[in-house]
Structure formats: C-alpha cells, structure tokens
Coordinates of C-alpha atoms and ligand atoms in Angstrom, one line a residue:
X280 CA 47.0 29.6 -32.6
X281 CA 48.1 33.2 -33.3
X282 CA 50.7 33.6 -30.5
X283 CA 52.0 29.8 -31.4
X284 CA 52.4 31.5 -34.7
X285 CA 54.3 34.6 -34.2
X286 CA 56.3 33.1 -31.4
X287 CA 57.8 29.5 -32.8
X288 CA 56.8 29.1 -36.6
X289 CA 58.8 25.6 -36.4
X290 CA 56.3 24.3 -33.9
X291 CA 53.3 26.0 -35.8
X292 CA 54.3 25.2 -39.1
X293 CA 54.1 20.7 -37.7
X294 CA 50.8 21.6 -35.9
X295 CA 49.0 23.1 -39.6
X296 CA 50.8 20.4 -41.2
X297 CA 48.9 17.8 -38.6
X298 CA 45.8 19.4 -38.8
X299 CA 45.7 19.4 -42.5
X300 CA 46.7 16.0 -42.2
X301 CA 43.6 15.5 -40.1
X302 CA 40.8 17.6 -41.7
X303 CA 42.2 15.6 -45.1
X304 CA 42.9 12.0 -44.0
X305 CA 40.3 9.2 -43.5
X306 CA 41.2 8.1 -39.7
X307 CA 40.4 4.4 -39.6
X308 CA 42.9 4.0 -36.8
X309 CA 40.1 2.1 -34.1
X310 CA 41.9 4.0 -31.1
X311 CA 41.8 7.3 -32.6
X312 CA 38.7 10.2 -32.5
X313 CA 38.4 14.0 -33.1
X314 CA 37.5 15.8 -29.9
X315 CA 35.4 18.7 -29.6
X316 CA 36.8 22.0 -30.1
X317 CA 36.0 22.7 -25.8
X318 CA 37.7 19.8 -25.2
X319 CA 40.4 21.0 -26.8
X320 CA 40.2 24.6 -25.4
X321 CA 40.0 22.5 -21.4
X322 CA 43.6 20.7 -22.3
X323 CA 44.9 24.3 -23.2
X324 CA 43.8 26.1 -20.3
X325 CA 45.6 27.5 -17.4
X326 CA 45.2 24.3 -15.0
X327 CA 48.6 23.0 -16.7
X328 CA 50.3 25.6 -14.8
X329 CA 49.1 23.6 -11.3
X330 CA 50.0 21.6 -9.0
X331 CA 47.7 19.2 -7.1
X332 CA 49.0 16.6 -5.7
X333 CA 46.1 14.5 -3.7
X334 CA 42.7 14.4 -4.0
X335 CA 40.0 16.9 -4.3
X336 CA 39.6 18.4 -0.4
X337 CA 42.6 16.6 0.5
X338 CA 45.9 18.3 -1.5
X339 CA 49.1 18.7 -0.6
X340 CA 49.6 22.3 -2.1
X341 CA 47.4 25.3 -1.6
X342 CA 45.3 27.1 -4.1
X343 CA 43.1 24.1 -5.0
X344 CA 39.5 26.1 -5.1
X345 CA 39.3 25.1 -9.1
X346 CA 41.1 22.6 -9.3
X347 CA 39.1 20.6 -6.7
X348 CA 35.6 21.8 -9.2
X349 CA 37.3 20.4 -12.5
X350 CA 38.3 17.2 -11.0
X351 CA 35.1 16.9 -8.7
X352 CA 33.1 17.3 -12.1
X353 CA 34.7 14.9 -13.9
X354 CA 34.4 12.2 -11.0
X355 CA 30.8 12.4 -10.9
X356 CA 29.9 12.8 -14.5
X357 CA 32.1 9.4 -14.9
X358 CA 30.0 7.8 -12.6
X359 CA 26.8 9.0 -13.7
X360 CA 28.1 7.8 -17.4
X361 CA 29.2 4.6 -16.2
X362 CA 27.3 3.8 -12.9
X363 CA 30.6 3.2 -11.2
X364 CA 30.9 3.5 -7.3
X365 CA 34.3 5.3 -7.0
X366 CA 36.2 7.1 -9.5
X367 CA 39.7 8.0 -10.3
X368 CA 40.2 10.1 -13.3
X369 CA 44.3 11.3 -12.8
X370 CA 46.1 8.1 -14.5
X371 CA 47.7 9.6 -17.3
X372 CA 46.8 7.0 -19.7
X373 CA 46.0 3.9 -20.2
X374 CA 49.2 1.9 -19.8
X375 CA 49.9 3.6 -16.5
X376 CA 46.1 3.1 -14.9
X377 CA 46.7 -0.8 -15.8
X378 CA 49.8 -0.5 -14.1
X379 CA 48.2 1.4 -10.8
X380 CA 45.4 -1.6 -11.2
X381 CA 47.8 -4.4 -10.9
X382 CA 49.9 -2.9 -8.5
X383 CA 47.0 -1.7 -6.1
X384 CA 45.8 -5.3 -5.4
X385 CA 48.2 -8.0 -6.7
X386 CA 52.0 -8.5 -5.1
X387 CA 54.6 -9.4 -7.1
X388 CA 54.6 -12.8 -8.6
X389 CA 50.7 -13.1 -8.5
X390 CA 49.1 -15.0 -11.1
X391 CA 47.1 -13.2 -14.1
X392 CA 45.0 -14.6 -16.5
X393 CA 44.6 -12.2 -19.4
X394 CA 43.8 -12.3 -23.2
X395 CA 46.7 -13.2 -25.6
X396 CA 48.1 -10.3 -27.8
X397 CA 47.6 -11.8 -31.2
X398 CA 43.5 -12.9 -30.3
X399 CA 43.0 -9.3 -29.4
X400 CA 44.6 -8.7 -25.8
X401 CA 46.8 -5.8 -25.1
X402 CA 50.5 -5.2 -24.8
X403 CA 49.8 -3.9 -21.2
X404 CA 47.9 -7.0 -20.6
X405 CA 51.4 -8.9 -19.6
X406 CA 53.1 -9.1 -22.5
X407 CA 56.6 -10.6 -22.4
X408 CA 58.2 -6.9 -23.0
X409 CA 56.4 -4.7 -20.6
X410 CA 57.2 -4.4 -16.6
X411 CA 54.1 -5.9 -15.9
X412 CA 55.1 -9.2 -17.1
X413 CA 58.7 -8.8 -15.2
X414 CA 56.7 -8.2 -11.8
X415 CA 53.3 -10.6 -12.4
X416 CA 52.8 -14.0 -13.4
X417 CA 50.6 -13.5 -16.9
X418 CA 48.8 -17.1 -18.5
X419 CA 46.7 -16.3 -21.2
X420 CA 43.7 -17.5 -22.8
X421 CA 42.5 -17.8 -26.0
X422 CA 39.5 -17.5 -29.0
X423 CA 38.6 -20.3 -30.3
X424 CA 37.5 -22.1 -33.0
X425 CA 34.1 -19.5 -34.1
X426 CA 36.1 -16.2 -33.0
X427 CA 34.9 -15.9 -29.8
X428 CA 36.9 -16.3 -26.5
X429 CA 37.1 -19.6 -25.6
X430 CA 35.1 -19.8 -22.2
X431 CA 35.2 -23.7 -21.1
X432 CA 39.1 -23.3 -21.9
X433 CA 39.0 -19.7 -19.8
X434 CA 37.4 -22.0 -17.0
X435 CA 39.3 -24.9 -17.1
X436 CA 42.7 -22.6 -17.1
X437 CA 41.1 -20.5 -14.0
X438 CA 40.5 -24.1 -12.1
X439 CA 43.9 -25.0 -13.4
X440 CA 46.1 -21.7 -12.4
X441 CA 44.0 -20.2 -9.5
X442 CA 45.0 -17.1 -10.4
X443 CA 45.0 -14.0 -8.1
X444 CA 43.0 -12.0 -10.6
X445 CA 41.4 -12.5 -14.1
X446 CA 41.4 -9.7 -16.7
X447 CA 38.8 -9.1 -19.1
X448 CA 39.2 -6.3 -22.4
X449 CA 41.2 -6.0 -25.6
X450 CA 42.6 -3.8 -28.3
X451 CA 42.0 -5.7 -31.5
X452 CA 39.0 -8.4 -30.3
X453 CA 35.5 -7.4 -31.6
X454 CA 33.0 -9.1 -30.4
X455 CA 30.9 -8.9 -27.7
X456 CA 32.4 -10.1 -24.1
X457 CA 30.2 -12.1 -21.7
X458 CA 30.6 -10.0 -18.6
X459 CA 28.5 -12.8 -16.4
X460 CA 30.5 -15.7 -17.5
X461 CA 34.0 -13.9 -16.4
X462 CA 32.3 -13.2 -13.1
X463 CA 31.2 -16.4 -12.2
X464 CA 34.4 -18.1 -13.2
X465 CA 36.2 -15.9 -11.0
X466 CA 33.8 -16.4 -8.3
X467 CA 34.5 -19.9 -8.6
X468 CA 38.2 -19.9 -8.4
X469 CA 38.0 -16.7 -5.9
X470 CA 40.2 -14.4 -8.3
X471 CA 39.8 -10.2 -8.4
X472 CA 37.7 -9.6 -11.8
X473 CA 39.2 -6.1 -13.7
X474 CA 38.0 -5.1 -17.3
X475 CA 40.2 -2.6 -19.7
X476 CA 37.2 -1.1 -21.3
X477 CA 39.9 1.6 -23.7
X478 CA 38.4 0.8 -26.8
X479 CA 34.7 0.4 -25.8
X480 CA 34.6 3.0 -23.5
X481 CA 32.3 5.4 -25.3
X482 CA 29.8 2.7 -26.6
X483 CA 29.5 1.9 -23.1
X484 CA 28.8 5.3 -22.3
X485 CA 26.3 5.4 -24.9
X486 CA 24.6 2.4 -24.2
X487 CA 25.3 0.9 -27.3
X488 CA 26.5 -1.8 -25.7
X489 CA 26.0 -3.3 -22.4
X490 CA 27.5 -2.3 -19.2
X491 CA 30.7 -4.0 -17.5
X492 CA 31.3 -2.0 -14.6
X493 CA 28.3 -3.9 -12.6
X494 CA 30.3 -7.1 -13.1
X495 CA 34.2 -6.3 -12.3
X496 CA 35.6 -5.3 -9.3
X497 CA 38.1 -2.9 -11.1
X498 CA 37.6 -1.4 -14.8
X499 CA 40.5 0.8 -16.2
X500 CA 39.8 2.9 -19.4
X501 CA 41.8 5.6 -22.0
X502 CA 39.7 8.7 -22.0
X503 CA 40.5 9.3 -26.1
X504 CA 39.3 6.5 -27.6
X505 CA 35.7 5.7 -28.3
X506 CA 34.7 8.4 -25.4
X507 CA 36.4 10.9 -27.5
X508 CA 38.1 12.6 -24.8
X509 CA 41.5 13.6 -24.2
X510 CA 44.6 11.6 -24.2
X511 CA 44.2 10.0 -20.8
X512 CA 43.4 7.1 -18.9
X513 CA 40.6 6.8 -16.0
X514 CA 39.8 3.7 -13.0
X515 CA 36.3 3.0 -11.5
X516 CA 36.3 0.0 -9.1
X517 CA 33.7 -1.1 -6.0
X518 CA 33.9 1.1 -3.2
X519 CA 36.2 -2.1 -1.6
X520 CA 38.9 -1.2 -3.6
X521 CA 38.6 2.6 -3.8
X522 CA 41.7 3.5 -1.0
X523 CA 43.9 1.0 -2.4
X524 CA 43.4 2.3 -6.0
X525 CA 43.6 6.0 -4.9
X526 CA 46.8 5.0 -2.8
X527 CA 48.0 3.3 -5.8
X528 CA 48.0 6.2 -8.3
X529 CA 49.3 8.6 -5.9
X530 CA 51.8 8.5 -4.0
X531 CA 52.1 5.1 -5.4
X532 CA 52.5 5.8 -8.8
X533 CA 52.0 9.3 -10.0
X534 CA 52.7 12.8 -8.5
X535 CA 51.1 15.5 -9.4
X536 CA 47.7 15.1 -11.5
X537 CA 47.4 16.5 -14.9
X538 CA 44.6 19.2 -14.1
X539 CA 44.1 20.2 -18.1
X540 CA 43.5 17.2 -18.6
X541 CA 41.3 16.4 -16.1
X542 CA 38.9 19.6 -16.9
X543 CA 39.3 18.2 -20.3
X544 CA 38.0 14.9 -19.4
X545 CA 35.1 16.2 -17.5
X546 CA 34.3 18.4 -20.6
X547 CA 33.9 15.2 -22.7
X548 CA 31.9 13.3 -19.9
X549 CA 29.4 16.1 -20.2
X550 CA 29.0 15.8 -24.1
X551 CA 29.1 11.4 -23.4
X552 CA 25.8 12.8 -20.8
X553 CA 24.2 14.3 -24.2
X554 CA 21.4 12.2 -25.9
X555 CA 23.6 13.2 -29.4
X556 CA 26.8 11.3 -28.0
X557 CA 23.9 7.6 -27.7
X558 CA 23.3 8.5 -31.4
X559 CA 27.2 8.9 -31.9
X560 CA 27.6 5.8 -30.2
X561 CA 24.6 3.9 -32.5
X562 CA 26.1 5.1 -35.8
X563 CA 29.6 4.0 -34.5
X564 CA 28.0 -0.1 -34.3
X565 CA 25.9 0.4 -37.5
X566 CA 29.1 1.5 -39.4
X567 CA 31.2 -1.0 -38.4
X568 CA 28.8 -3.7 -39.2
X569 CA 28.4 -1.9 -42.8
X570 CA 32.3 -1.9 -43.3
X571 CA 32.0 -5.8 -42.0
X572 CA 29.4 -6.7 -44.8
X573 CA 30.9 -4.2 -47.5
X574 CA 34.9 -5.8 -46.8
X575 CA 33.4 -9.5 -47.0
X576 CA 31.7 -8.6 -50.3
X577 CA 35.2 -7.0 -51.7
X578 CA 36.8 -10.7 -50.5
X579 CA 38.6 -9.8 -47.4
X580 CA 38.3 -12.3 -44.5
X581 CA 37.2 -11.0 -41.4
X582 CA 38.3 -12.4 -38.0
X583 CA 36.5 -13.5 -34.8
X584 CA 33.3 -14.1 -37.4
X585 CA 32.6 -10.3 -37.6
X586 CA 32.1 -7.5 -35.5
X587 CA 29.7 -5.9 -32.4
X588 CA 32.3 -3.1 -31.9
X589 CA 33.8 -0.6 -33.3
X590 CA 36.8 -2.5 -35.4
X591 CA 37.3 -4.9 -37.4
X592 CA 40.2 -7.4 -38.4
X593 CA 41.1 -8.5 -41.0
X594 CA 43.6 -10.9 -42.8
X595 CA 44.6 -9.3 -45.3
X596 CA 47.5 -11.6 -46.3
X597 CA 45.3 -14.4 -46.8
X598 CA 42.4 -12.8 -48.4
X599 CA 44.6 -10.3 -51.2
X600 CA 48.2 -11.6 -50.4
X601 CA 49.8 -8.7 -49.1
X602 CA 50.9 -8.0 -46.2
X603 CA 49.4 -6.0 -43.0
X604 CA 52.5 -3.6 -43.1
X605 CA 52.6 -3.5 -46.6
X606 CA 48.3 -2.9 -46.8
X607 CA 49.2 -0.3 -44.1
X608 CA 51.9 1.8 -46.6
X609 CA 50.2 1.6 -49.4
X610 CA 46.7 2.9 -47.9
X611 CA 48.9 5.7 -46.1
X612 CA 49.9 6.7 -49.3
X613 CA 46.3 7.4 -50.7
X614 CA 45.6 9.1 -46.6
X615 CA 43.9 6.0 -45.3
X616 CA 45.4 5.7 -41.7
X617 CA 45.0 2.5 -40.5
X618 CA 47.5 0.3 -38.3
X619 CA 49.2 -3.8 -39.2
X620 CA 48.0 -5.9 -36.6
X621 CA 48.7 -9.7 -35.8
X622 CA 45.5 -12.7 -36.3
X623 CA 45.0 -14.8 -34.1
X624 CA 48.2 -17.0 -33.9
X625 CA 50.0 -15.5 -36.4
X626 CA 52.3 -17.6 -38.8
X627 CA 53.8 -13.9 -39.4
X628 CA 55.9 -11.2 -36.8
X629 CA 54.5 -8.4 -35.3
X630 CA 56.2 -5.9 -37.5
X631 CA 54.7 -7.3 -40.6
X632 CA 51.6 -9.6 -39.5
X633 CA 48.9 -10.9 -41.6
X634 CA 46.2 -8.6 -40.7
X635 CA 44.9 -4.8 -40.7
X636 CA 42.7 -3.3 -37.9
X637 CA 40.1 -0.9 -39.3
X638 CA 38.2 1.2 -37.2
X639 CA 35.2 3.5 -37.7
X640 CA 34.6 5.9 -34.5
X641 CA 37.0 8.8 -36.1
X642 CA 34.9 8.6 -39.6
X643 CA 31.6 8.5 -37.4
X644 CA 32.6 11.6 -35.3
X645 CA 33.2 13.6 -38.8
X646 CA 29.3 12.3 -39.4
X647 CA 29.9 9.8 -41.9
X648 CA 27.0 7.0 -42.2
X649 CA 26.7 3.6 -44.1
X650 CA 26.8 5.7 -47.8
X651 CA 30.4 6.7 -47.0
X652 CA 31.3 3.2 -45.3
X653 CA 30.6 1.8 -48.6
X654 CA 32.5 4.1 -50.6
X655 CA 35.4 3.6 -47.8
X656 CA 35.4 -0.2 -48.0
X657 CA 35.6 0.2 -51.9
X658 CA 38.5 2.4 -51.6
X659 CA 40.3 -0.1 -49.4
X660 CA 40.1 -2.3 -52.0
X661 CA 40.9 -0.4 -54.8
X662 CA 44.3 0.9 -53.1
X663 CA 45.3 -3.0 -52.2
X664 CA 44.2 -4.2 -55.5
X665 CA 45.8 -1.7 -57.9
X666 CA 48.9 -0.6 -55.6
X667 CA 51.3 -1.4 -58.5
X668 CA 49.2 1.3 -60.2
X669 CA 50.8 4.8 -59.7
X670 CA 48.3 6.9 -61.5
X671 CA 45.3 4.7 -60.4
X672 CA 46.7 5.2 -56.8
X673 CA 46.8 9.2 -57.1
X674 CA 43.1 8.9 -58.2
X675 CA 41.9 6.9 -55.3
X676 CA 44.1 9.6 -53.0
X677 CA 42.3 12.8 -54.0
X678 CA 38.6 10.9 -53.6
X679 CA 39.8 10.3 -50.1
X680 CA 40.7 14.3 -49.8
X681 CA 37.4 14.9 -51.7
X682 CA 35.0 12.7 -49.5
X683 CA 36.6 13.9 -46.3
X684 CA 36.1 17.3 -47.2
X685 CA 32.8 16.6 -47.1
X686 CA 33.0 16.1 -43.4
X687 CA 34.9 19.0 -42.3
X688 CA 36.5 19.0 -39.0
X689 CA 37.9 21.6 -36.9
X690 CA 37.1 24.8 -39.6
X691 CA 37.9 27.4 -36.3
X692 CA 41.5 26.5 -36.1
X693 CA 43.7 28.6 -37.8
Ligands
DSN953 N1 47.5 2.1 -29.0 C1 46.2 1.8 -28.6 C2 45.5 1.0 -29.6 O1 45.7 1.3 -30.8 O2 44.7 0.1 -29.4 C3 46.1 1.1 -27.3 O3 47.3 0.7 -26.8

C-alpha cells in the first residue's frame, strides 16, 4: 500500500491497524473468511473506475470489451461450481439480492414462509424491522423439539397459509436442511421454493455438503462467506425465472454493477473450481464437529443437537451464566472475535441474548486442523471461566497472538 501510505497516512495508519488486527486475532465470526491475496488485487483493480450498466453484450455504456470477460467469467465458473442454469453475480450483497428475489416474483402483500430469527433465520428473511417485512406478508416456522426444523409443522403451516413462496436458509441454524422435503411441500401447496445459501455457499461448492440449487427455483448467496470471496452477493435460479431476476436487479434494483467486484468474484470461483478449495471445504465440517465435541466436553450446551456446518451455537448463559454479549467482550479482549446471538426462543433480547455463534471457516482458511480446534475450545473456556482474572486473562491473550502467528496470513502486505 505504498501510495495509500505517502498519500493519506490517516487512512493507512486504520488499514495496518486492521490487518494487524487480522494476522493476530482468532476469527471465529462464522460469516467471516480471509481471501486470497488475487482476490484482493481483482477488488483493487481498475474496473472500479467503470460503468456497466446491463448485461454482458447488452450495456448501456460503451467500452465494455473487459468488462463483458470478467463478468462472463464469473457467470460460468458459478455455474459450473454450483450447476445452476442462469446466473446473476451483480447484487451487491446479500441483503439486496434477497430483496431483488422477493421483488422479482412476489407482489406486495404476498405470503412468505421463512425461518424465524432466533431458530437460525435471517434478518433479511422478513423480520419485523426490515422493508421486506413492510412490503411482504412473512409467517415463520420453527425447530423443534431435537434441533431440527420442524417439517410436519413447516407442512401443516404451508397447507394452513398457502403462501406465494417458501424460503429455505439461515444465518445461525446448523444442521443439515432437507432440500426434498421443502420441495415437495411447496409442490403441494404450489408456492415458489428460494434458498439463501450465504453461509453454506462454499461447502456447497466444495461438495462438502449436498447440493440445493437442483431443488429451488431461486437460490440467493453472499460471495464472502464460506466461498471466501469478496464482499458480495450472487442469484442462480431456473432458466423460468432468469428475465424476471435480471430485470429485477437492474433497472429494478441496482444501476450500475460493481465490476471489481465482479472480476473479484470470478477470481474466487476459479480457486472454489480447485481440488484444494474440496479439501478447504472438508477441513471446514471436520473442525466444526471438533469444536462441537471439544465445547460439550468443557460444559457448554450446544443448540439444534450439534453441528453439520460450519457454526455452532451455543447457550452460553445457561451452560457458564454469562451472557452472549458479555462472553462476546470478554473473548474480544483476549482477540477472540466472535458475535452474541439469540437461541431459539430466547427468554433474553437481541442485544444481550443467551447464546454465542462460533464459527470455524476463517481459522480453517489460516490452515488450522482439529490440534488447534482443541486448543481454541480450551481457550474459550478459560477466557469465560477466569474473566474476573486480569492477569490470567492477559495470559490467555498472548497464546491467542502466539498460536495465530503460527498461521500467518497476508505476510505481502505492507
Ligand atoms: N451478517 C451476516 C452473518 O453474520 O450471518 C449475515 O447477515
């Protein structure tokens, strides 16, 4: 960053301070990742000096001949990663592409059934406080007793509501999702299937866990999460839906795409292609099932009976009698970054819920394995159990700097 440097030192001087931050903190955050140092070198190129409104062979503005490769690339490696018939990779991130979704196919008022927030369901996924809940009609279903989404009552509420569409996917639920069984209720009650796929996007990809884009008519993704891309957001859907979805981001939506970030995105769809990003994706599942086992052992409960992801949650307010926001300061003080997050019907708020999300694909992109889970479980513990213990609480920060040190990250940037 050597012009950055001589040019703004204020801007330079937060952008060391992050890195360092980085290269020395254990990322547990489940929605967070390192990219690759050409992925990074994509979202800084030239294309963020273009315009390009339309699509590739159909813009509005001239001078197009590269812009029209990058995007073009990144369309077909997405399909070829995911199997999907058409592709759309200019939503800018998640939140907007679920917004794009919805609006291409639904009116106002139309009837969603989605995943409650506090079993695992997103914010985006009609909560009370976002647009989408002001324009749509959101009912939401539920886990139920054994963790796992409740699919007689998922049925009985699509019989019930009829709704226009049924939405599948999740930003704190970890287990598996039966892909079949939200087909064939929606079959049965003649509702549009879509599946957010943001935090499993890269085990998809590297088949580490099955497939949903054969199943759902419309599947809307972040690009940064799991697929360690950049910070973007991505829609496949069935050929039927391709012109409304297109027509939805732009002009409905959007103006002009993000280029950078698209060359950026097909940069990280060609390392997803790699046989190295299925073993990424492997390590990510054996990891989390490690830090499962080893935070069960340490006396933490564990919701939804365990993991098949990438995350787990966990009640820490019932298990060690703190609280998620208070687990969450006191492991940011030894650099464990994690984020609060609400149980499944939690008797506590939002700002200060029972539980803890911890996630592992940041950890496993630095090339940590089941060794280093187990020392990062124990840690966790350590920091909750002894965080009246100032001295004891410096120790457990500088084996956290030691360990990820261990694991360098991004040793060219300077
Ligand atoms: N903020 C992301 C997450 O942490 O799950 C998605 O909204």
């Amino acid at each position: 960053m050597k012009n950055l440097k001589k040019q703004d030192s204020a801007v330079y001087k937060a952008a060391m301070g992050e890195l360092k931050r980085q290269q020395e903190g254990m990322e547990l955050i489940a929605s967070e990742n390192y990219v690759s140092e050409a992925v990074l070198e994509a979202l800084g190129s030239v294309f963020t000096n273009k315009y390009s409104e339309g699509y590739p062979g159909k813009r509005y503005y001239g001078g197009q001949e590269y812009t029209d490769v990058v995007e073009t690339l990144a369309i077909e490696r997405a399909k070829k990663l995911f199997g999907a018939e058409h592709v759309n990779v200019q939503p800018l991130s998640g939140a907007p592409a679920n917004m794009i979704a919805y609006a291409a196919v639904l009116n106002p008022g139309d009837k969603v059934l989605g995943m409650d927030l506090s079993h695992g369901g997103h914010l985006t996924h009609g909560h009370p406080v976002t647009l989408s809940a002001k324009i749509y009609d959101f009912v939401r279903y539920k886990t139920g007793k054994d963790g796992k989404i409740d699919y007689k009552a998922l049925e009985e509420m699509a019989i019930k509501e009829k709704p226009k569409m049924i939405l599948a996917g999740f930003s704190a639920y970890t287990r598996q999702l039966d892909y079949k069984k939200f087909q064939k209720i929606a079959k049965k009650v003649g509702a549009i299937t879509m599946i957010d796929i943001a935090h499993i996007a890269g085990l998809i990809a590297g088949g580490a866990i099955p497939n949903p884009v054969p199943y759902f008519d419309i599947v809307t993704t972040t690009t940064h999460k799991t697929l360690r891309g950049p910070r973007g957001g991505m829609i496949m859907c069935k050929q039927e839906f391709a012109k409304a979805i297109d027509k939805s981001t732009f002009p409905g939506f959007q103006g002009g795409p993000h280029e950078n970030n698209i060359a950026a995105k097909a940069v990280a769809f060609g390392e997803a292609l790699k046989p190295s990003f299925k073993k990424y994706a492997a390590q990510i599942i054996k990891n989390a099932k490690i830090l499962e086992i080893e935070m069960m052992k340490h006396g933490f409960k564990i919701m939804f009976g365990g993991t098949d992801n990438h995350m787990i949650l966990v009640d820490v307010f019932s298990s060690k009698g703190v609280t998620g926001k208070e687990a969450e300061k006191i492991l940011d003080e030894v650099g464990m970054t994690l984020n609060k997050n609400m149980i499944p019907d939690d008797p506590r708020g939002p700002m200060d819920p029972s539980g803890v999300r911890i996630g592992v694909p940041a950890v496993t992109t630095r090339g940590m394995k089941e060794k280093e889970i187990r020392t990062i479980a124990r840690l966790i513990n350590d920091a909750i159990e002894n965080r009246e213990d100032k001295k004891r609480i410096r120790e457990i920060k500088k084996e956290v700097v030691t360990l990820c040190k261990k694991f360098p990250i991004y040793k060219n940037i300077k």
